[in-house]
Amino acid sequence: MKLILIGFMASGKTSVSHFLHQKLGLPLLDLDQEIERRTGQTIPKIFATGGEEQFRQIEHQTLSQVAAFPGILATGGGTPLRVDNQQILAATAAPVVLLKASPEVTYARLRRQTGRPLADNLTIDGISQLQEQRQAAYDRCADITINTDDLAVTEIAKQIMPLIHLP
Ligand code: S3P
């Protein structure tokens, strides 16, 4: 792995990973998309049939199988929660970048998008509580944290690029 992006839903992982993929020509793996490809089911469908527990199992298995991926990994918002996932991320030696956004900005971004079962009916307070619950796990994984509230994707990428060891 060359770079791992972690962070809450709608923190910017997808946009930033796509930008860096284009800019640097590094391969890109989005863990949620990989889960959908491997299972042949959408994330909402997996949650609807097997619940969050089953999703987390599949997420863990998928992460463990892509640990040697030679590019940028965009994780899901809940990937860093499990200790065994934290160990996988740490073992890659790739820089782990935590993207952060305020509850207000997260709420506004989530309202424009669909396909996230855990974001359905989340209020700004709900987002804030869930972010707080997850913060310790995120911090355990992160080498650096970038607040994305007021930054353009290009500005976020500029902070990340010096951390990546290019071949
Ligand atoms: C989740 C975040 C989602 C996806 C799933 C669960 C979470 O990924 O993995 O819906 O627990 O925060 P994104 O962070 O890409 O939305």
Coordinates of N, CA, C and O and ligand atoms in Angstrom, one line a residue:
M1 N 0.8 -1.2 0.0 CA 0.0 0.0 0.0 C 0.9 1.3 0.0 O 1.9 1.3 0.7
K2 N 0.5 2.3 -0.7 CA 1.2 3.5 -0.8 C 0.6 4.6 0.1 O 1.3 5.5 0.5
L3 N -0.7 4.5 0.3 CA -1.4 5.5 1.1 C -2.8 4.9 1.5 O -3.4 4.2 0.7
I4 N -3.1 5.2 2.8 CA -4.4 4.7 3.2 C -5.2 5.9 3.7 O -4.7 6.7 4.5
L5 N -6.4 6.1 3.2 CA -7.3 7.2 3.7 C -8.4 6.6 4.6 O -9.0 5.6 4.2
I6 N -8.5 7.2 5.8 CA -9.5 6.8 6.7 C -10.3 8.1 7.1 O -9.9 9.2 6.8
G7 N -11.5 7.8 7.7 CA -12.3 9.0 8.1 C -13.8 8.6 8.1 O -14.2 7.7 7.4
F8 N -14.5 9.5 8.7 CA -16.0 9.3 8.8 C -16.6 9.4 7.4 O -16.0 9.9 6.5
M9 N -17.8 8.9 7.3 CA -18.6 9.0 6.1 C -18.5 10.5 5.6 O -18.7 11.4 6.4
A10 N -18.4 10.7 4.3 CA -18.4 12.0 3.7 C -17.3 12.9 4.2 O -17.4 14.2 4.1
S11 N -16.2 12.4 4.6 CA -15.1 13.2 5.1 C -14.2 13.6 3.9 O -13.3 14.4 4.0
G12 N -14.4 12.9 2.7 CA -13.6 13.3 1.5 C -12.7 12.2 1.0 O -12.0 12.4 0.0
K13 N -12.8 11.0 1.6 CA -11.9 9.9 1.2 C -12.1 9.6 -0.3 O -11.1 9.4 -1.0
T14 N -13.3 9.5 -0.8 CA -13.5 9.1 -2.2 C -12.9 10.2 -3.1 O -12.2 9.9 -4.1
S15 N -13.3 11.4 -2.9 CA -12.9 12.5 -3.8 C -11.3 12.6 -3.8 O -10.7 12.7 -4.9
V16 N -10.8 12.6 -2.6 CA -9.3 12.8 -2.5 C -8.6 11.6 -3.2 O -7.6 11.8 -3.9
S17 N -9.1 10.4 -2.9 CA -8.4 9.2 -3.5 C -8.5 9.2 -5.0 O -7.5 8.9 -5.7
H18 N -9.6 9.6 -5.6 CA -9.7 9.7 -7.0 C -8.8 10.8 -7.6 O -8.2 10.6 -8.6
F19 N -8.7 11.9 -6.9 CA -7.8 13.0 -7.4 C -6.4 12.5 -7.4 O -5.6 12.7 -8.4
L20 N -5.9 11.8 -6.3 CA -4.5 11.4 -6.2 C -4.3 10.3 -7.2 O -3.2 10.2 -7.8
H21 N -5.3 9.4 -7.4 CA -5.2 8.4 -8.4 C -4.9 9.0 -9.8 O -4.0 8.5 -10.5
Q22 N -5.6 10.0 -10.2 CA -5.5 10.7 -11.5 C -4.1 11.4 -11.6 O -3.4 11.3 -12.5
K23 N -3.8 12.1 -10.5 CA -2.6 13.0 -10.5 C -1.4 12.2 -10.5 O -0.4 12.5 -11.2
L24 N -1.3 11.1 -9.7 CA -0.1 10.4 -9.5 C 0.0 9.1 -10.3 O 1.0 8.4 -10.4
G25 N -1.1 8.7 -10.9 CA -1.2 7.4 -11.7 C -1.0 6.2 -10.8 O -0.7 5.1 -11.3
L26 N -1.3 6.3 -9.5 CA -1.2 5.1 -8.6 C -2.5 4.4 -8.7 O -3.6 5.0 -8.8
P27 N -2.5 3.1 -8.7 CA -3.8 2.3 -8.6 C -4.6 2.7 -7.4 O -4.0 3.0 -6.4
L28 N -5.9 2.6 -7.6 CA -6.8 3.0 -6.5 C -7.7 1.8 -6.1 O -8.3 1.1 -7.0
L29 N -7.9 1.6 -4.8 CA -8.8 0.5 -4.4 C -9.7 1.2 -3.3 O -9.3 1.7 -2.3
D30 N -11.0 1.1 -3.6 CA -12.0 1.6 -2.7 C -12.6 0.4 -2.0 O -13.2 -0.5 -2.7
L31 N -12.5 0.3 -0.7 CA -12.8 -0.9 0.0 C -14.3 -1.2 -0.2 O -14.7 -2.4 -0.4
D32 N -15.2 -0.2 -0.1 CA -16.6 -0.5 -0.3 C -16.9 -1.0 -1.7 O -17.7 -2.0 -1.8
Q33 N -16.3 -0.4 -2.7 CA -16.5 -0.9 -4.0 C -16.0 -2.3 -4.2 O -16.6 -3.2 -4.9
E34 N -14.9 -2.6 -3.6 CA -14.3 -4.0 -3.7 C -15.3 -5.0 -3.0 O -15.4 -6.1 -3.5
I35 N -15.8 -4.6 -1.9 CA -16.8 -5.5 -1.2 C -18.0 -5.7 -2.1 O -18.5 -6.8 -2.2
E36 N -18.5 -4.7 -2.8 CA -19.6 -4.8 -3.7 C -19.3 -5.7 -4.8 O -20.1 -6.5 -5.3
R37 N -18.0 -5.5 -5.3 CA -17.6 -6.4 -6.5 C -17.5 -7.8 -6.1 O -18.0 -8.7 -6.8
R38 N -16.9 -8.1 -4.9 CA -16.7 -9.5 -4.5 C -18.0 -10.2 -4.1 O -18.2 -11.3 -4.3
T39 N -18.9 -9.4 -3.5 CA -20.2 -10.1 -3.0 C -21.3 -10.0 -4.1 O -22.3 -10.7 -4.0
G40 N -21.1 -9.1 -5.1 CA -22.2 -8.9 -6.1 C -23.4 -8.3 -5.5 O -24.5 -8.3 -6.0
Q41 N -23.2 -7.6 -4.3 CA -24.3 -7.0 -3.6 C -23.9 -5.5 -3.3 O -22.8 -5.3 -3.0
T42 N -24.9 -4.6 -3.3 CA -24.6 -3.3 -2.8 C -24.4 -3.3 -1.3 O -24.9 -4.2 -0.6
I43 N -23.8 -2.2 -0.8 CA -23.6 -2.1 0.7 C -25.0 -2.1 1.4 O -25.2 -2.8 2.3
P44 N -26.0 -1.2 0.9 CA -27.3 -1.3 1.5 C -27.9 -2.6 1.6 O -28.5 -3.0 2.5
K45 N -27.7 -3.4 0.5 CA -28.3 -4.8 0.4 C -27.6 -5.7 1.5 O -28.3 -6.4 2.2
I46 N -26.3 -5.6 1.6 CA -25.6 -6.4 2.6 C -26.1 -6.0 4.0 O -26.4 -6.9 4.8
F47 N -26.3 -4.8 4.3 CA -26.8 -4.3 5.6 C -28.3 -4.8 5.8 O -28.6 -5.3 6.9
A48 N -29.0 -4.8 4.7 CA -30.5 -5.2 4.8 C -30.6 -6.7 5.1 O -31.5 -7.1 5.8
T49 N -29.7 -7.5 4.5 CA -29.9 -8.9 4.6 C -29.1 -9.4 5.8 O -29.7 -10.2 6.6
G50 N -27.9 -9.0 6.0 CA -27.1 -9.6 7.1 C -26.8 -8.7 8.3 O -26.2 -9.1 9.2
G51 N -27.2 -7.4 8.2 CA -27.0 -6.5 9.2 C -25.6 -6.0 9.3 O -24.7 -6.4 8.5
E52 N -25.3 -5.1 10.2 CA -24.0 -4.5 10.3 C -22.9 -5.5 10.6 O -21.8 -5.5 10.1
E53 N -23.3 -6.5 11.4 CA -22.3 -7.5 11.9 C -21.8 -8.2 10.7 O -20.5 -8.4 10.6
Q54 N -22.6 -8.6 9.8 CA -22.2 -9.4 8.6 C -21.3 -8.5 7.7 O -20.3 -8.9 7.2
F55 N -21.8 -7.2 7.6 CA -21.0 -6.3 6.8 C -19.6 -6.2 7.3 O -18.6 -6.2 6.6
R56 N -19.5 -6.0 8.7 CA -18.1 -5.9 9.3 C -17.2 -7.1 9.0 O -16.0 -7.0 8.9
Q57 N -17.8 -8.3 9.0 CA -17.1 -9.5 8.8 C -16.5 -9.5 7.4 O -15.4 -9.7 7.1
I58 N -17.4 -9.1 6.4 CA -17.0 -9.1 5.0 C -15.9 -8.0 4.8 O -14.9 -8.2 4.1
E59 N -16.1 -6.9 5.5 CA -15.2 -5.8 5.4 C -13.8 -6.2 5.9 O -12.8 -5.9 5.3
H60 N -13.8 -6.9 7.0 CA -12.5 -7.4 7.6 C -11.8 -8.4 6.7 O -10.6 -8.3 6.4
Q61 N -12.6 -9.3 6.2 CA -12.0 -10.3 5.3 C -11.4 -9.6 4.0 O -10.3 -9.9 3.6
T62 N -12.2 -8.7 3.5 CA -11.8 -8.0 2.3 C -10.5 -7.2 2.5 O -9.5 -7.3 1.8
L63 N -10.5 -6.5 3.7 CA -9.3 -5.7 4.0 C -8.1 -6.6 4.2 O -7.0 -6.3 3.7
S64 N -8.3 -7.8 4.8 CA -7.1 -8.6 5.0 C -6.6 -9.2 3.7 O -5.4 -9.4 3.6
Q65 N -7.5 -9.3 2.7 CA -7.0 -9.8 1.4 C -6.4 -8.8 0.5 O -5.8 -9.2 -0.5
V66 N -6.7 -7.5 0.8 CA -6.1 -6.5 -0.1 C -4.9 -5.8 0.5 O -4.4 -4.8 0.0
A67 N -4.4 -6.3 1.6 CA -3.4 -5.6 2.4 C -2.1 -5.3 1.6 O -1.4 -4.4 1.9
A68 N -1.9 -6.2 0.6 CA -0.7 -6.0 -0.2 C -0.9 -5.1 -1.5 O 0.0 -5.1 -2.4
F69 N -2.1 -4.5 -1.6 CA -2.4 -3.7 -2.8 C -1.4 -2.6 -3.0 O -1.1 -1.9 -2.0
P70 N -0.8 -2.4 -4.2 CA 0.3 -1.5 -4.4 C -0.1 -0.1 -4.7 O 0.5 0.5 -5.6
G71 N -1.1 0.5 -4.1 CA -1.6 1.8 -4.4 C -2.3 2.5 -3.3 O -1.9 2.4 -2.1
I72 N -3.3 3.3 -3.7 CA -4.1 4.0 -2.7 C -5.3 3.2 -2.2 O -6.1 2.7 -3.0
L73 N -5.5 3.1 -0.9 CA -6.6 2.4 -0.4 C -7.6 3.5 0.3 O -7.1 4.2 1.2
A74 N -8.8 3.5 -0.2 CA -9.8 4.4 0.5 C -10.7 3.4 1.3 O -11.3 2.5 0.7
T75 N -10.7 3.5 2.6 CA -11.4 2.6 3.5 C -12.8 3.1 3.6 O -13.2 4.2 3.2
G76 N -13.6 2.3 4.3 CA -15.0 2.7 4.7 C -14.9 3.5 6.0 O -13.9 3.3 6.8
G77 N -15.9 4.2 6.3 CA -15.9 5.0 7.6 C -15.8 4.2 8.8 O -15.3 4.7 9.9
G78 N -16.2 3.0 8.8 CA -16.1 2.1 10.0 C -14.9 1.2 10.0 O -14.7 0.4 11.0
T79 N -14.1 1.2 9.0 CA -13.0 0.2 8.9 C -12.1 0.2 10.1 O -11.7 -0.8 10.6
P80 N -11.7 1.4 10.5 CA -10.7 1.5 11.6 C -11.3 1.1 13.0 O -10.5 1.1 14.0
L81 N -12.5 0.7 13.1 CA -13.1 0.5 14.4 C -12.6 -0.9 15.0 O -12.4 -0.9 16.2
R82 N -12.4 -1.9 14.2 CA -12.0 -3.2 14.7 C -10.5 -3.2 15.0 O -9.7 -2.7 14.1
V83 N -10.1 -3.8 16.1 CA -8.7 -3.8 16.4 C -8.0 -4.6 15.4 O -6.8 -4.3 15.0
D84 N -8.6 -5.7 14.9 CA -7.8 -6.5 13.9 C -7.6 -5.7 12.6 O -6.6 -5.9 11.9
N85 N -8.6 -4.8 12.3 CA -8.4 -3.9 11.1 C -7.3 -2.9 11.4 O -6.5 -2.6 10.5
Q86 N -7.3 -2.4 12.6 CA -6.2 -1.4 13.0 C -4.9 -2.1 12.8 O -3.9 -1.4 12.3
Q87 N -4.8 -3.3 13.2 CA -3.5 -4.0 13.1 C -3.1 -4.2 11.6 O -1.9 -4.0 11.2
I88 N -4.1 -4.5 10.7 CA -3.7 -4.7 9.3 C -3.2 -3.3 8.8 O -2.2 -3.3 8.0
L89 N -3.9 -2.2 9.1 CA -3.5 -0.9 8.6 C -2.1 -0.6 9.1 O -1.2 -0.1 8.3
A90 N -1.8 -0.8 10.3 CA -0.5 -0.5 10.9 C 0.6 -1.3 10.2 O 1.7 -0.9 10.0
A91 N 0.3 -2.6 9.9 CA 1.3 -3.5 9.4 C 1.7 -3.2 8.0 O 2.7 -3.6 7.5
T92 N 0.9 -2.3 7.3 CA 1.3 -2.0 5.9 C 2.4 -1.0 5.7 O 3.0 -1.0 4.7
A93 N 2.7 -0.3 6.8 CA 3.7 0.7 6.8 C 3.4 1.9 5.8 O 4.2 2.8 5.7
A94 N 2.2 1.9 5.2 CA 1.8 3.1 4.4 C 1.3 4.2 5.3 O 0.8 3.9 6.4
P95 N 1.5 5.5 4.9 CA 1.0 6.6 5.7 C -0.5 6.5 5.7 O -1.2 6.2 4.7
V96 N -1.1 6.6 6.9 CA -2.5 6.6 7.1 C -3.0 8.0 7.4 O -2.6 8.7 8.4
V97 N -3.8 8.5 6.5 CA -4.3 9.9 6.6 C -5.7 9.9 7.0 O -6.6 9.3 6.4
L98 N -6.0 10.6 8.1 CA -7.4 10.8 8.6 C -8.0 12.1 8.1 O -7.4 13.1 8.3
L99 N -9.1 11.9 7.3 CA -9.8 13.1 6.9 C -10.9 13.4 7.8 O -11.7 12.4 8.2
K100 N -11.1 14.7 8.2 CA -12.1 15.0 9.2 C -13.0 16.1 8.7 O -12.5 17.0 8.0
A101 N -14.2 16.1 9.0 CA -15.1 17.2 8.7 C -16.0 17.4 9.9 O -16.3 16.5 10.7
S102 N -16.5 18.6 10.1 CA -17.4 18.9 11.2 C -18.7 18.2 11.0 O -19.1 17.9 9.9
P103 N -19.5 18.1 12.1 CA -20.8 17.5 11.9 C -21.7 18.2 11.0 O -22.4 17.6 10.2
E104 N -21.6 19.6 11.0 CA -22.4 20.4 10.1 C -22.1 20.1 8.6 O -23.0 19.9 7.8
V105 N -20.8 20.1 8.3 CA -20.4 19.9 6.9 C -20.7 18.5 6.5 O -21.2 18.2 5.4
T106 N -20.5 17.5 7.4 CA -20.8 16.1 7.1 C -22.3 16.0 6.8 O -22.6 15.3 5.8
Y107 N -23.1 16.6 7.6 CA -24.5 16.5 7.4 C -24.9 17.0 6.0 O -25.7 16.4 5.3
A108 N -24.4 18.2 5.7 CA -24.7 18.8 4.4 C -24.3 17.9 3.2 O -25.0 17.6 2.3
R109 N -23.1 17.3 3.4 CA -22.6 16.4 2.3 C -23.4 15.1 2.2 O -23.7 14.6 1.2
L110 N -23.8 14.6 3.4 CA -24.5 13.3 3.4 C -25.9 13.5 2.8 O -26.5 12.6 2.2
R111 N -26.5 14.7 3.0 CA -27.8 14.9 2.5 C -27.8 14.9 0.9 O -28.9 14.7 0.3
R112 N -26.7 15.1 0.3 CA -26.6 15.2 -1.1 C -26.3 13.8 -1.7 O -26.3 13.6 -2.9
Q113 N -26.1 12.8 -0.8 CA -25.7 11.5 -1.3 C -26.6 10.4 -0.7 O -27.2 10.6 0.3
T114 N -26.6 9.2 -1.4 CA -27.4 8.1 -0.8 C -26.5 6.8 -0.8 O -25.3 6.9 -1.1
G115 N -27.0 5.7 -0.3 CA -26.3 4.5 -0.3 C -25.5 4.2 1.0 O -24.6 3.3 1.0
R116 N -25.8 5.0 2.1 CA -25.1 4.7 3.3 C -26.1 4.4 4.4 O -26.7 5.3 5.0
P117 N -26.2 3.1 4.7 CA -27.3 2.6 5.6 C -27.1 3.3 7.0 O -28.2 3.7 7.6
L118 N -25.9 3.5 7.5 CA -25.7 4.1 8.8 C -26.0 5.6 8.8 O -26.1 6.2 9.9
A119 N -26.1 6.2 7.7 CA -26.3 7.7 7.6 C -27.8 8.0 7.5 O -28.2 9.2 7.6
D120 N -28.6 7.0 7.2 CA -30.1 7.2 7.1 C -30.6 7.9 8.4 O -30.3 7.3 9.5
N121 N -31.3 8.9 8.3 CA -31.9 9.6 9.5 C -30.9 10.1 10.5 O -31.3 10.4 11.6
L122 N -29.7 10.3 10.1 CA -28.7 10.8 11.1 C -28.9 12.4 11.1 O -28.8 13.0 10.1
T123 N -29.0 12.9 12.3 CA -29.1 14.3 12.5 C -27.7 14.9 12.8 O -26.7 14.1 12.9
I124 N -27.5 16.2 12.8 CA -26.2 16.8 13.1 C -25.7 16.3 14.5 O -24.6 15.9 14.7
D125 N -26.6 16.2 15.5 CA -26.2 15.7 16.8 C -25.8 14.2 16.7 O -24.9 13.8 17.4
G126 N -26.6 13.4 15.9 CA -26.3 12.0 15.8 C -24.9 11.8 15.1 O -24.1 11.0 15.6
I127 N -24.6 12.7 14.2 CA -23.3 12.6 13.5 C -22.2 12.9 14.5 O -21.2 12.2 14.6
S128 N -22.4 14.0 15.3 CA -21.5 14.4 16.3 C -21.2 13.3 17.3 O -20.0 13.0 17.6
Q129 N -22.2 12.6 17.7 CA -22.1 11.5 18.7 C -21.3 10.4 18.1 O -20.4 9.8 18.7
L130 N -21.7 10.0 16.9 CA -21.0 8.9 16.3 C -19.5 9.2 16.0 O -18.6 8.4 16.2
Q131 N -19.3 10.5 15.6 CA -17.9 10.9 15.3 C -17.1 10.8 16.6 O -15.9 10.3 16.7
E132 N -17.7 11.2 17.7 CA -17.0 11.2 19.0 C -16.7 9.7 19.4 O -15.6 9.4 19.9
Q133 N -17.7 8.8 19.3 CA -17.5 7.4 19.6 C -16.3 6.8 18.8 O -15.6 5.9 19.3
R134 N -16.1 7.3 17.6 CA -15.1 6.7 16.7 C -13.8 7.3 16.8 O -12.8 6.8 16.3
Q135 N -13.7 8.5 17.4 CA -12.5 9.3 17.3 C -11.3 8.6 17.8 O -10.2 8.6 17.2
A136 N -11.4 7.9 18.9 CA -10.2 7.2 19.5 C -9.7 6.2 18.5 O -8.4 6.0 18.3
A137 N -10.6 5.4 17.9 CA -10.1 4.4 16.9 C -9.4 5.1 15.7 O -8.4 4.6 15.2
Y138 N -10.0 6.2 15.2 CA -9.4 6.9 14.1 C -8.0 7.4 14.5 O -7.1 7.2 13.7
D139 N -7.9 8.0 15.7 CA -6.7 8.5 16.1 C -5.6 7.4 16.3 O -4.4 7.7 16.0
R140 N -6.0 6.3 16.7 CA -5.0 5.2 16.9 C -4.4 4.8 15.5 O -3.3 4.4 15.5
C141 N -5.2 4.9 14.4 CA -4.7 4.5 13.1 C -3.9 5.7 12.4 O -3.0 5.4 11.6
A142 N -4.3 6.9 12.7 CA -3.8 8.0 11.8 C -2.4 8.4 12.1 O -2.0 8.6 13.2
D143 N -1.7 8.7 11.0 CA -0.4 9.3 11.1 C -0.5 10.8 11.0 O 0.2 11.6 11.7
I144 N -1.5 11.3 10.2 CA -1.8 12.7 10.2 C -3.3 12.9 10.0 O -4.0 12.0 9.5
T145 N -3.8 14.1 10.5 CA -5.2 14.4 10.4 C -5.3 15.7 9.6 O -4.6 16.6 9.8
I146 N -6.3 15.7 8.6 CA -6.5 16.9 7.8 C -8.0 17.2 8.0 O -8.9 16.4 7.7
N147 N -8.3 18.5 8.4 CA -9.6 18.9 8.4 C -10.1 19.4 7.1 O -9.5 20.4 6.5
T148 N -11.1 18.8 6.5 CA -11.4 19.1 5.1 C -12.5 20.1 5.0 O -12.9 20.4 3.8
D149 N -13.0 20.6 6.1 CA -14.2 21.5 6.0 C -14.0 22.7 5.0 O -14.9 22.9 4.2
D150 N -12.9 23.3 5.1 CA -12.7 24.5 4.2 C -11.7 24.3 3.1 O -11.2 25.3 2.5
L151 N -11.3 23.1 2.8 CA -10.3 22.9 1.8 C -10.9 22.3 0.6 O -11.7 21.4 0.6
A152 N -10.3 22.7 -0.6 CA -10.6 22.1 -1.8 C -9.8 20.7 -1.9 O -8.8 20.6 -1.2
V153 N -10.3 19.9 -2.8 CA -9.7 18.6 -2.9 C -8.2 18.7 -3.3 O -7.3 18.0 -2.8
T154 N -7.9 19.7 -4.1 CA -6.5 20.0 -4.6 C -5.6 20.4 -3.4 O -4.5 20.0 -3.3
E155 N -6.2 21.1 -2.5 CA -5.5 21.6 -1.3 C -5.2 20.4 -0.3 O -4.1 20.3 0.3
I156 N -6.2 19.5 -0.2 CA -6.0 18.3 0.7 C -4.9 17.5 0.1 O -4.0 17.0 0.8
A157 N -5.0 17.3 -1.3 CA -4.0 16.4 -1.9 C -2.6 17.0 -1.8 O -1.6 16.2 -1.6
K158 N -2.5 18.3 -1.8 CA -1.2 18.9 -1.7 C -0.5 18.6 -0.3 O 0.7 18.4 -0.2
Q159 N -1.3 18.5 0.7 CA -0.8 18.1 2.0 C -0.4 16.6 2.1 O 0.4 16.2 2.9
I160 N -1.1 15.8 1.3 CA -0.9 14.4 1.4 C 0.3 13.9 0.5 O 1.1 13.0 0.9
M161 N 0.5 14.6 -0.6 CA 1.5 14.0 -1.6 C 2.9 13.9 -1.1 O 3.5 12.9 -1.4
P162 N 3.4 14.8 -0.2 CA 4.7 14.6 0.3 C 4.9 13.3 1.1 O 6.0 12.9 1.3
L163 N 3.8 12.8 1.6 CA 3.9 11.6 2.5 C 4.0 10.3 1.7 O 4.4 9.3 2.3
I164 N 3.7 10.4 0.4 CA 3.6 9.2 -0.4 C 5.0 8.8 -0.9 O 5.7 9.7 -1.5
H165 N 5.4 7.6 -0.7 CA 6.7 7.2 -1.3 C 6.5 6.6 -2.7 O 5.9 5.6 -2.9
L166 N 6.8 7.4 -3.7 CA 6.6 7.0 -5.1 C 7.7 6.1 -5.5 O 8.8 6.2 -5.1
P167 N 7.4 5.1 -6.4 CA 8.4 4.2 -6.9 C 9.6 4.9 -7.6 O 9.4 5.9 -8.2
Ligands
S3P1 C1 -19.7 3.1 7.0 C2 -19.2 3.9 6.0 C3 -19.4 3.5 4.5 C4 -19.6 2.0 4.3 C5 -20.7 1.5 5.2 C6 -20.4 1.8 6.7 C7 -19.5 3.5 8.4 O1 -18.3 4.0 3.8 O2 -18.4 1.3 4.6 O3 -21.9 2.1 4.8 O4 -19.6 2.6 9.3 O5 -19.1 4.6 8.6 P1 -18.0 5.6 3.5 O6 -17.2 6.1 4.6 O7 -17.2 5.5 2.2 O8 -19.3 6.2 3.3

